[in-house]
Tab-separated table of C-alpha atoms and ligand atoms in Angstrom:
chain	number	residue	atom	x	y	z
A	163	MET	CA	-30.915	-15.193	-61.649
A	164	LEU	CA	-34.290	-13.551	-61.907
A	165	LYS	CA	-35.360	-15.354	-58.769
A	166	GLU	CA	-32.279	-14.094	-56.943
A	167	LEU	CA	-33.081	-10.571	-57.995
A	168	PHE	CA	-36.630	-10.830	-56.780
A	169	SER	CA	-35.644	-12.329	-53.464
A	170	LYS	CA	-33.485	-9.266	-52.851
A	171	LEU	CA	-36.339	-6.865	-53.396
A	172	PRO	CA	-37.657	-5.578	-50.095
A	173	ARG	CA	-41.002	-7.036	-49.132
A	174	ARG	CA	-43.920	-4.695	-49.222
A	175	ALA	CA	-45.073	-3.570	-45.815
A	176	ASP	CA	-48.325	-5.495	-46.121
A	177	ASP	CA	-46.238	-8.588	-46.832
A	178	ALA	CA	-44.571	-8.296	-43.434
A	179	ARG	CA	-45.143	-11.490	-41.507
A	180	PHE	CA	-44.556	-12.885	-38.092
A	181	GLU	CA	-41.409	-14.989	-38.057
A	182	ILE	CA	-40.472	-17.744	-35.670
A	183	LYS	CA	-36.762	-18.412	-35.701
A	184	VAL	CA	-35.233	-21.671	-34.594
A	185	CYS	CA	-31.537	-22.318	-34.216
A	186	MET	CA	-30.190	-25.848	-34.386
A	187	LEU	CA	-26.730	-26.379	-32.946
A	188	GLY	CA	-24.759	-29.572	-33.258
A	189	ALA	CA	-21.566	-30.949	-34.685
A	190	ARG	CA	-21.083	-31.937	-38.300
A	191	GLY	CA	-22.709	-35.252	-39.137
A	192	VAL	CA	-24.811	-35.655	-35.998
A	193	GLY	CA	-27.876	-35.707	-38.259
A	194	LYS	CA	-29.310	-32.168	-38.119
A	195	THR	CA	-30.456	-32.014	-41.737
A	196	SER	CA	-31.837	-35.553	-41.539
A	197	VAL	CA	-33.893	-34.755	-38.497
A	198	ILE	CA	-35.345	-31.606	-40.055
A	199	THR	CA	-36.274	-33.765	-43.054
A	200	SER	CA	-38.036	-36.316	-40.872
A	201	MET	CA	-39.621	-33.523	-38.849
A	202	TYR	CA	-41.086	-31.952	-41.959
A	203	ASN	CA	-42.344	-35.253	-43.366
A	204	SER	CA	-44.045	-36.142	-40.093
A	205	GLN	CA	-45.391	-32.661	-39.565
A	206	LYS	CA	-47.167	-32.711	-42.897
A	207	GLU	CA	-49.042	-35.775	-41.705
A	208	ALA	CA	-49.490	-34.376	-38.231
A	209	VAL	CA	-51.402	-31.313	-39.394
A	210	LEU	CA	-53.830	-33.378	-41.465
A	211	GLY	CA	-57.234	-33.026	-39.916
A	212	THR	CA	-56.369	-29.733	-38.270
A	213	GLY	CA	-57.090	-26.317	-39.703
A	214	LEU	CA	-53.386	-25.719	-40.284
A	215	PHE	CA	-50.996	-26.285	-43.143
A	216	LEU	CA	-47.224	-26.222	-43.225
A	217	LYS	CA	-45.266	-25.703	-46.372
A	218	ALA	CA	-41.625	-25.383	-47.255
A	219	ASP	CA	-40.323	-22.789	-49.721
A	220	ASP	CA	-38.831	-24.011	-53.025
A	221	ASP	CA	-35.193	-24.176	-51.955
A	222	THR	CA	-36.054	-25.864	-48.678
A	223	SER	CA	-38.310	-28.361	-50.472
A	224	ALA	CA	-35.526	-29.257	-52.869
A	225	MET	CA	-33.034	-29.740	-50.046
A	226	LEU	CA	-35.414	-31.817	-47.961
A	227	ASN	CA	-36.469	-33.965	-50.915
A	228	ASP	CA	-32.837	-34.699	-51.647
A	229	LYS	CA	-32.205	-35.684	-48.070
A	230	ARG	CA	-35.363	-37.735	-47.899
A	231	GLN	CA	-34.287	-39.708	-50.958
A	232	GLN	CA	-30.894	-40.282	-49.353
A	233	LEU	CA	-32.520	-41.564	-46.177
A	234	GLU	CA	-35.028	-43.742	-48.034
A	235	LYS	CA	-32.216	-45.229	-50.089
A	236	LEU	CA	-30.890	-46.799	-46.907
A	237	PHE	CA	-33.965	-49.023	-47.035
A	238	HIS	CA	-33.976	-49.884	-50.744
A	239	GLY	CA	-33.683	-53.541	-51.661
A	240	VAL	CA	-34.284	-56.476	-49.368
A	241	HIS	CA	-32.692	-56.293	-45.929
A	242	MET	CA	-32.638	-58.965	-43.298
A	243	GLU	CA	-33.042	-58.287	-39.632
A	244	ASP	CA	-29.610	-57.634	-38.074
A	245	GLU	CA	-27.947	-56.961	-41.437
A	246	ARG	CA	-25.418	-54.218	-40.854
A	247	LEU	CA	-24.894	-50.912	-42.595
A	248	ILE	CA	-21.915	-48.675	-42.097
A	249	SER	CA	-21.450	-44.960	-41.868
A	250	SER	CA	-18.379	-42.824	-41.505
A	251	GLY	CA	-17.563	-41.484	-38.062
A	252	ILE	CA	-17.373	-37.955	-39.469
A	253	SER	CA	-19.811	-37.750	-42.354
A	254	GLY	CA	-22.214	-34.880	-42.934
A	255	ASP	CA	-21.339	-31.401	-44.049
A	256	SER	CA	-19.998	-28.430	-42.186
A	257	GLN	CA	-22.226	-25.892	-43.862
A	258	GLU	CA	-24.786	-23.786	-42.153
A	259	THR	CA	-28.156	-24.288	-43.759
A	260	LYS	CA	-31.309	-22.226	-43.770
A	261	PHE	CA	-34.735	-23.867	-43.987
A	262	CYS	CA	-37.818	-21.734	-44.586
A	263	PHE	CA	-41.336	-22.886	-43.776
A	264	SER	CA	-44.701	-21.197	-43.486
A	265	TYR	CA	-47.651	-22.061	-41.321
A	266	GLY	CA	-51.134	-21.027	-42.208
A	267	MET	CA	-54.774	-21.838	-41.777
A	268	ASN	CA	-56.561	-23.564	-44.609
A	269	SER	CA	-59.076	-20.816	-44.919
A	270	GLU	CA	-56.637	-17.930	-44.683
A	271	LYS	CA	-53.470	-16.862	-46.351
A	272	ILE	CA	-50.150	-17.729	-44.777
A	273	ASN	CA	-49.908	-16.631	-41.174
A	274	ILE	CA	-46.365	-17.072	-39.959
A	275	ASP	CA	-42.968	-18.022	-41.262
A	276	MET	CA	-40.617	-20.359	-39.513
A	277	ILE	CA	-36.916	-20.134	-40.256
A	278	ILE	CA	-34.711	-22.938	-39.025
A	279	ARG	CA	-30.970	-22.465	-39.310
A	280	ASP	CA	-28.576	-25.239	-38.548
A	281	TYR	CA	-25.075	-24.348	-37.489
A	282	PRO	CA	-22.310	-26.941	-37.227
A	283	GLY	CA	-20.341	-26.822	-33.980
A	284	GLU	CA	-17.282	-25.412	-35.750
A	285	TYR	CA	-19.123	-22.152	-36.416
A	286	LEU	CA	-19.458	-21.559	-32.721
A	287	LYS	CA	-15.713	-21.123	-32.647
A	288	SER	CA	-14.974	-19.614	-36.047
A	289	ASP	CA	-17.919	-17.252	-36.373
A	290	PRO	CA	-19.630	-16.875	-33.001
A	291	ASP	CA	-21.013	-13.430	-33.816
A	292	MET	CA	-22.998	-14.649	-36.786
A	293	VAL	CA	-24.547	-17.474	-34.769
A	294	SER	CA	-25.059	-15.174	-31.837
A	295	ASP	CA	-27.058	-12.682	-33.910
A	296	PHE	CA	-29.416	-15.425	-34.949
A	297	VAL	CA	-29.638	-16.981	-31.482
A	298	ARG	CA	-30.592	-13.602	-30.056
A	299	GLU	CA	-33.628	-13.457	-32.326
A	300	ALA	CA	-34.497	-17.138	-32.067
A	301	SER	CA	-37.449	-18.423	-30.054
A	302	ALA	CA	-35.875	-21.822	-29.713
A	303	VAL	CA	-32.399	-23.304	-29.626
A	304	LEU	CA	-32.192	-27.020	-30.363
A	305	ILE	CA	-29.041	-28.803	-29.276
A	306	ALA	CA	-28.639	-31.880	-31.501
A	307	ILE	CA	-26.826	-34.767	-29.849
A	308	ASP	CA	-25.511	-37.943	-31.493
A	309	THR	CA	-26.805	-40.346	-28.856
A	310	PRO	CA	-24.646	-43.440	-29.534
A	311	PHE	CA	-21.575	-41.244	-29.076
A	312	LEU	CA	-23.038	-40.031	-25.781
A	313	MET	CA	-23.946	-43.501	-24.524
A	314	GLU	CA	-21.491	-46.053	-25.884
A	315	GLU	CA	-18.000	-46.820	-24.529
A	316	ASP	CA	-18.896	-44.928	-21.383
A	317	GLY	CA	-19.223	-41.724	-23.383
A	318	LYS	CA	-15.548	-41.831	-24.364
A	319	TYR	CA	-16.224	-40.173	-27.756
A	320	HIS	CA	-19.011	-37.850	-26.682
A	321	LEU	CA	-16.861	-34.754	-26.277
A	322	ALA	CA	-15.063	-35.241	-29.609
A	323	LYS	CA	-18.262	-35.836	-31.549
A	324	ASN	CA	-20.852	-33.664	-29.862
A	325	ARG	CA	-18.488	-30.858	-28.790
A	326	LEU	CA	-20.597	-30.069	-25.772
A	327	ASP	CA	-17.741	-27.810	-24.656
A	328	LEU	CA	-18.297	-25.503	-27.650
A	329	VAL	CA	-22.083	-25.557	-27.307
A	330	ALA	CA	-21.969	-24.858	-23.574
A	331	ASP	CA	-19.338	-22.097	-23.905
A	332	PHE	CA	-21.273	-20.472	-26.664
A	333	LEU	CA	-24.614	-20.440	-24.873
A	334	MET	CA	-23.045	-19.260	-21.640
A	335	ASN	CA	-21.478	-16.317	-23.450
A	336	HIS	CA	-24.164	-15.370	-25.915
A	337	LEU	CA	-27.583	-15.676	-24.336
A	338	SER	CA	-29.198	-12.296	-24.016
A	339	SER	CA	-32.187	-11.501	-21.879
A	340	ASP	CA	-34.072	-9.757	-24.719
A	341	GLU	CA	-36.182	-12.656	-25.792
A	342	GLU	CA	-37.781	-15.620	-24.153
A	343	LYS	CA	-36.053	-18.774	-25.151
A	344	LEU	CA	-36.955	-22.425	-25.382
A	345	ILE	CA	-33.867	-24.590	-25.137
A	346	LEU	CA	-34.252	-28.204	-26.196
A	347	PHE	CA	-31.725	-30.981	-25.850
A	348	VAL	CA	-32.491	-33.289	-28.768
A	349	PRO	CA	-30.824	-36.707	-28.562
A	350	LEU	CA	-30.872	-38.194	-32.071
A	351	LYS	CA	-30.536	-41.798	-33.289
A	352	CYS	CA	-32.185	-43.134	-30.128
A	353	GLU	CA	-33.642	-46.279	-31.735
A	354	LYS	CA	-31.382	-48.675	-29.829
A	355	TYR	CA	-32.184	-47.200	-26.428
A	356	TYR	CA	-35.939	-47.274	-27.029
A	357	LYS	CA	-35.812	-50.870	-28.185
A	358	GLU	CA	-33.767	-51.838	-25.114
A	359	ASN	CA	-36.024	-49.846	-22.784
A	360	ARG	CA	-33.089	-47.648	-21.807
A	361	ILE	CA	-34.361	-44.244	-22.865
A	362	ASP	CA	-34.429	-43.052	-19.244
A	363	GLU	CA	-30.705	-43.784	-19.109
A	364	VAL	CA	-30.268	-41.403	-22.042
A	365	LEU	CA	-32.178	-38.732	-20.141
A	366	GLU	CA	-30.034	-39.248	-17.027
A	367	LYS	CA	-26.842	-39.168	-19.074
A	368	ILE	CA	-27.844	-35.874	-20.663
A	369	LYS	CA	-28.620	-34.383	-17.273
A	370	LYS	CA	-25.183	-35.495	-16.134
A	371	GLU	CA	-23.085	-34.599	-19.187
A	372	TYR	CA	-24.810	-31.251	-19.755
A	373	GLY	CA	-25.260	-30.637	-16.019
A	374	GLY	CA	-22.977	-27.577	-16.064
A	375	LEU	CA	-24.899	-25.922	-18.851
A	376	ILE	CA	-28.285	-26.896	-17.422
A	377	SER	CA	-27.540	-25.447	-14.001
A	378	TYR	CA	-26.066	-22.335	-15.590
A	379	LEU	CA	-29.309	-21.839	-17.547
A	380	ARG	CA	-31.431	-22.601	-14.520
A	381	ASP	CA	-29.495	-20.086	-12.398
A	382	LYS	CA	-29.661	-17.508	-15.148
A	383	GLU	CA	-33.392	-18.045	-15.427
A	384	ASN	CA	-33.656	-16.993	-11.799
A	385	LEU	CA	-31.583	-13.859	-12.287
A	386	HIS	CA	-33.090	-10.445	-12.530
A	387	GLY	CA	-33.703	-9.609	-16.190
A	388	PHE	CA	-33.836	-13.242	-17.154
A	389	LYS	CA	-36.624	-14.190	-14.810
A	390	ASN	CA	-39.097	-16.451	-16.560
A	391	LYS	CA	-37.221	-16.102	-19.801
A	392	ILE	CA	-35.706	-19.532	-20.298
A	393	CYS	CA	-37.321	-22.964	-20.374
A	394	CYS	CA	-35.540	-26.174	-21.023
A	395	ALA	CA	-36.524	-29.732	-21.965
A	396	VAL	CA	-35.193	-33.009	-23.352
A	397	THR	CA	-36.916	-34.354	-26.501
A	398	PRO	CA	-35.415	-37.599	-27.881
A	399	ILE	CA	-35.891	-38.572	-31.516
A	400	GLN	CA	-35.685	-41.606	-33.789
A	401	THR	CA	-34.721	-40.208	-37.173
A	402	LEU	CA	-34.949	-43.447	-39.160
A	403	GLY	CA	-36.998	-45.850	-37.050
A	404	ASP	CA	-35.897	-49.277	-38.282
A	405	VAL	CA	-32.140	-48.761	-37.972
A	406	VAL	CA	-30.366	-49.185	-34.640
A	407	PHE	CA	-26.824	-48.532	-33.501
A	408	ASP	CA	-24.764	-51.728	-33.623
A	409	SER	CA	-21.115	-51.029	-32.816
A	410	PHE	CA	-18.041	-48.978	-33.567
A	411	GLU	CA	-15.667	-50.651	-36.020
A	412	THR	CA	-12.889	-52.677	-34.365
A	413	ASP	CA	-9.604	-54.165	-35.630
A	414	GLN	CA	-8.660	-57.850	-35.349
A	415	ASN	CA	-7.601	-57.280	-31.719
A	416	GLY	CA	-10.997	-55.907	-30.850
A	417	ASN	CA	-9.787	-52.316	-30.481
A	418	ILE	CA	-11.907	-49.527	-31.896
A	419	VAL	CA	-10.388	-48.128	-35.097
A	420	GLU	CA	-10.005	-44.389	-34.583
A	421	ILE	CA	-9.377	-41.398	-36.828
A	422	SER	CA	-8.714	-37.751	-36.049
A	423	THR	CA	-11.320	-35.046	-36.537
A	424	PRO	CA	-10.130	-31.840	-38.241
A	425	GLU	CA	-9.825	-30.441	-34.710
A	426	GLY	CA	-7.410	-33.232	-33.806
A	427	MET	CA	-9.730	-35.237	-31.581
A	428	ARG	CA	-10.027	-39.016	-31.816
A	429	VAL	CA	-13.311	-40.606	-32.899
A	430	PRO	CA	-14.254	-44.066	-34.235
A	431	ALA	CA	-13.483	-44.325	-37.958
A	432	HIS	CA	-16.741	-46.105	-38.734
A	433	VAL	CA	-20.029	-46.754	-37.055
A	434	PHE	CA	-22.103	-49.848	-37.748
A	435	TYR	CA	-25.867	-49.679	-37.592
A	436	ARG	CA	-28.178	-52.594	-38.283
A	437	TYR	CA	-31.695	-53.080	-39.544
A	438	ALA	CA	-34.086	-53.700	-36.713
A	439	ARG	CA	-36.308	-56.008	-38.759
A	440	THR	CA	-36.665	-57.763	-42.070
A	441	ASN	CA	-38.249	-55.389	-44.590
A	442	ALA	CA	-37.104	-52.417	-42.582
A	443	ALA	CA	-38.523	-49.094	-43.764
A	444	TYR	CA	-38.023	-45.370	-43.228
A	445	ARG	CA	-40.221	-44.851	-40.168
A	446	PRO	CA	-39.166	-41.760	-38.242
A	447	GLU	CA	-40.644	-41.506	-34.770
A	448	ASN	CA	-41.369	-38.503	-32.615
A	449	CYS	CA	-39.414	-36.200	-34.930
A	450	VAL	CA	-42.193	-33.677	-34.784
A	451	GLN	CA	-42.134	-33.457	-30.986
A	452	PRO	CA	-39.652	-30.538	-30.805
A	453	LEU	CA	-42.052	-28.614	-33.054
A	454	TYR	CA	-44.943	-29.361	-30.728
A	455	TYR	CA	-42.836	-28.019	-27.879
A	456	LEU	CA	-42.132	-24.896	-29.875
A	457	LEU	CA	-45.791	-24.350	-30.769
A	458	SER	CA	-46.883	-24.881	-27.213
A	459	PHE	CA	-44.230	-22.372	-26.088
A	460	ILE	CA	-45.382	-19.798	-28.658
A	461	SER	CA	-49.041	-20.123	-27.719
A	462	LYS	CA	-48.206	-19.684	-24.024
A	463	GLN	CA	-46.076	-16.653	-24.863
A	464	TYR	CA	-49.039	-15.220	-26.715
A	465	GLU	CA	-51.407	-15.742	-23.807
A	466	LYS	CA	-48.922	-14.101	-21.469
A	467	ALA	CA	-48.324	-11.156	-23.785
A	468	LYS	CA	-52.048	-10.666	-24.167
A	469	GLN	CA	-52.507	-10.601	-20.430
A	470	GLU	CA	-49.655	-8.115	-20.029
A	471	GLN	CA	-51.176	-5.916	-22.683
A	472	ARG	CA	-54.502	-5.990	-20.881
A	473	GLN	CA	-52.828	-5.010	-17.622
A	474	SER	CA	-50.468	-2.338	-18.921
A	475	GLY	CA	-52.331	-1.141	-21.987
A	476	LEU	CA	-49.020	-1.292	-23.851
A	477	LEU	CA	-48.382	-3.293	-26.960
A	478	GLY	CA	-45.296	-5.438	-26.296
A	479	ARG	CA	-42.886	-6.541	-29.001
A	480	PHE	CA	-44.431	-9.979	-29.263
A	481	MET	CA	-47.955	-8.653	-29.624
A	482	ALA	CA	-46.808	-5.967	-32.036
A	483	ALA	CA	-45.377	-8.650	-34.306
A	484	LEU	CA	-48.374	-10.935	-33.977
A	485	ARG	CA	-50.734	-8.119	-34.822
A	486	LEU	CA	-49.731	-8.770	-38.430
A	487	VAL	CA	-51.275	-12.218	-38.327
A	488	PRO	CA	-54.836	-12.324	-39.639
A	489	ASN	CA	-57.317	-13.976	-37.308
A	490	VAL	CA	-54.588	-14.417	-34.749
A	491	ASP	CA	-56.663	-15.836	-31.887
A	492	LYS	CA	-58.005	-18.673	-33.968
A	493	PHE	CA	-54.565	-19.351	-35.343
A	494	ILE	CA	-53.010	-19.509	-31.879
A	495	MET	CA	-55.787	-21.828	-30.801
A	496	GLU	CA	-54.900	-24.247	-33.609
A	497	ILE	CA	-51.239	-24.002	-32.705
A	498	ASP	CA	-52.082	-24.661	-29.076
A	499	HIS	CA	-54.008	-27.803	-30.072
A	500	LEU	CA	-50.962	-29.130	-31.856
A	501	GLY	CA	-48.735	-28.125	-28.953
A	502	ARG	CA	-50.843	-30.230	-26.615
A	503	ARG	CA	-49.684	-33.311	-28.467
A	504	ARG	CA	-46.256	-32.945	-26.945
A	505	LEU	CA	-45.031	-35.811	-24.797
A	506	ASP	CA	-44.011	-35.016	-21.264
A	507	GLY	CA	-42.700	-37.228	-18.474
A	508	THR	CA	-42.770	-40.315	-20.687
A	509	LYS	CA	-40.506	-41.992	-23.276
A	510	GLY	CA	-37.483	-39.957	-22.188
A	511	TYR	CA	-39.299	-36.612	-22.590
A	512	LYS	CA	-38.749	-34.272	-19.701
A	513	ILE	CA	-39.219	-30.608	-18.947
A	514	LEU	CA	-36.127	-29.681	-16.944
A	515	PHE	CA	-37.426	-26.278	-15.892
A	516	GLY	CA	-39.933	-23.666	-17.036
A	517	ARG	CA	-43.001	-25.874	-16.741
A	518	GLY	CA	-46.089	-23.779	-17.326
A	519	ARG	CA	-44.328	-21.753	-19.992
A	520	ILE	CA	-43.944	-24.606	-22.480
B	273	GDP	N1	-27.871	-44.663	-38.869
B	273	GDP	C1	-28.313	-43.429	-38.890
B	273	GDP	N2	-27.743	-42.560	-39.722
B	273	GDP	C2	-28.196	-41.304	-39.737
B	273	GDP	C3	-29.250	-40.860	-38.897
B	273	GDP	N3	-29.457	-39.543	-39.134
B	273	GDP	C4	-28.581	-39.192	-40.065
B	273	GDP	N4	-27.829	-40.232	-40.457
B	273	GDP	C5	-26.770	-40.251	-41.455
B	273	GDP	O1	-25.730	-39.420	-40.950
B	273	GDP	C6	-25.165	-38.645	-41.994
B	273	GDP	C7	-25.132	-37.172	-41.647
B	273	GDP	O2	-26.443	-36.692	-41.516
B	273	GDP	P1	-26.805	-35.144	-41.760
B	273	GDP	O3	-28.249	-35.038	-41.443
B	273	GDP	O4	-26.342	-34.697	-43.085
B	273	GDP	O5	-25.934	-34.443	-40.631
B	273	GDP	P2	-25.650	-32.889	-40.352
B	273	GDP	O6	-24.269	-32.626	-40.821
B	273	GDP	O7	-25.758	-32.765	-38.858
B	273	GDP	O8	-26.684	-32.088	-41.070
B	273	GDP	C8	-25.985	-38.930	-43.239
B	273	GDP	O9	-25.211	-39.781	-44.045
B	273	GDP	C9	-27.238	-39.619	-42.748
B	273	GDP	O10	-27.664	-40.598	-43.668
B	273	GDP	C10	-29.829	-41.824	-38.014
B	273	GDP	O11	-30.750	-41.548	-37.249
B	273	GDP	N5	-29.318	-43.069	-38.055
B	274	MG	MG1	-26.505	-30.494	-42.412
């Protein structure tokens, strides 16, 4: 109660901080919260040895700890290679969630805040204005994709699960030219395709399935007003590591057992995954890559804004906000170092357009 009261008090002016906003779009149950959990866990390790720290606020910590325990539970006990585990075709929640993090340098106080909001696909239809307000202010939009639904059965269930129609419609109607934007396609649960050396197929399939949206963004990027405002990349992730997609549940005739989503679309009732090895463990891989992309994007934006300021003598919006950050040049340098760890042109990672600005 007291905490609630305090959080409503306006921050003092000298408390004002630079905020990076990130919007995560994706249908219910694709694994948005799980991936943010794995991202945070890996990021904590990733900043070791650098001058930076990342911390989550109390509510975010509690949420992520909960989720982490849930994910680790999948690996409790003794599991044999190829043993199967099952998950519902439409698990997950349909709540929007807000995660608050802060970045800082060890020697300084906190420098910037990072707010990640995840919005289930349904919100794009029921409350587009709310999402749109946040997207307008966001530096990055992450489009979370359940990869087995994209890849298996010739992509038969992709539309029903990933609702690319809603995501594409929304972005086509709500992108404003006010802010520069990093748009990342983030295929999740890619373990199977890495292990089978098929990650490039995933990349090709994304380019094909999201081709309409990608060319719309690319065209827009070339339009007056938008010029050099949008960059776009594909950053695949393995949320769990030692668990791979196995199959969709079938009946005794070998037909996939389907159920209806609340929107009346047919999806598999259950999905089987299996452990990739005996003594499988929670070993997320590359989850922190989208963050590296974001940091690299921010540091490039900073360099550009600085140059513009030098040329015009005017303080742009970006620089005005960053002015609040103590020791900003050193901080950006640290961020840039981390950003350089991003993968590019390998393991299914690909900048689709905007190279040089990410
Ligand atoms: N097998 C497997 N299950 C996952 C993975 N990521 C998430 N899940 C499970 O999928 C369910 C929904 O995940 P959640 O992160 O809550 O989805 P959200 O609704 O998009 O936030 C949870 O039960 C997770 O345990 C993954 O990479 N592999
Ligand atoms: Mg969630």
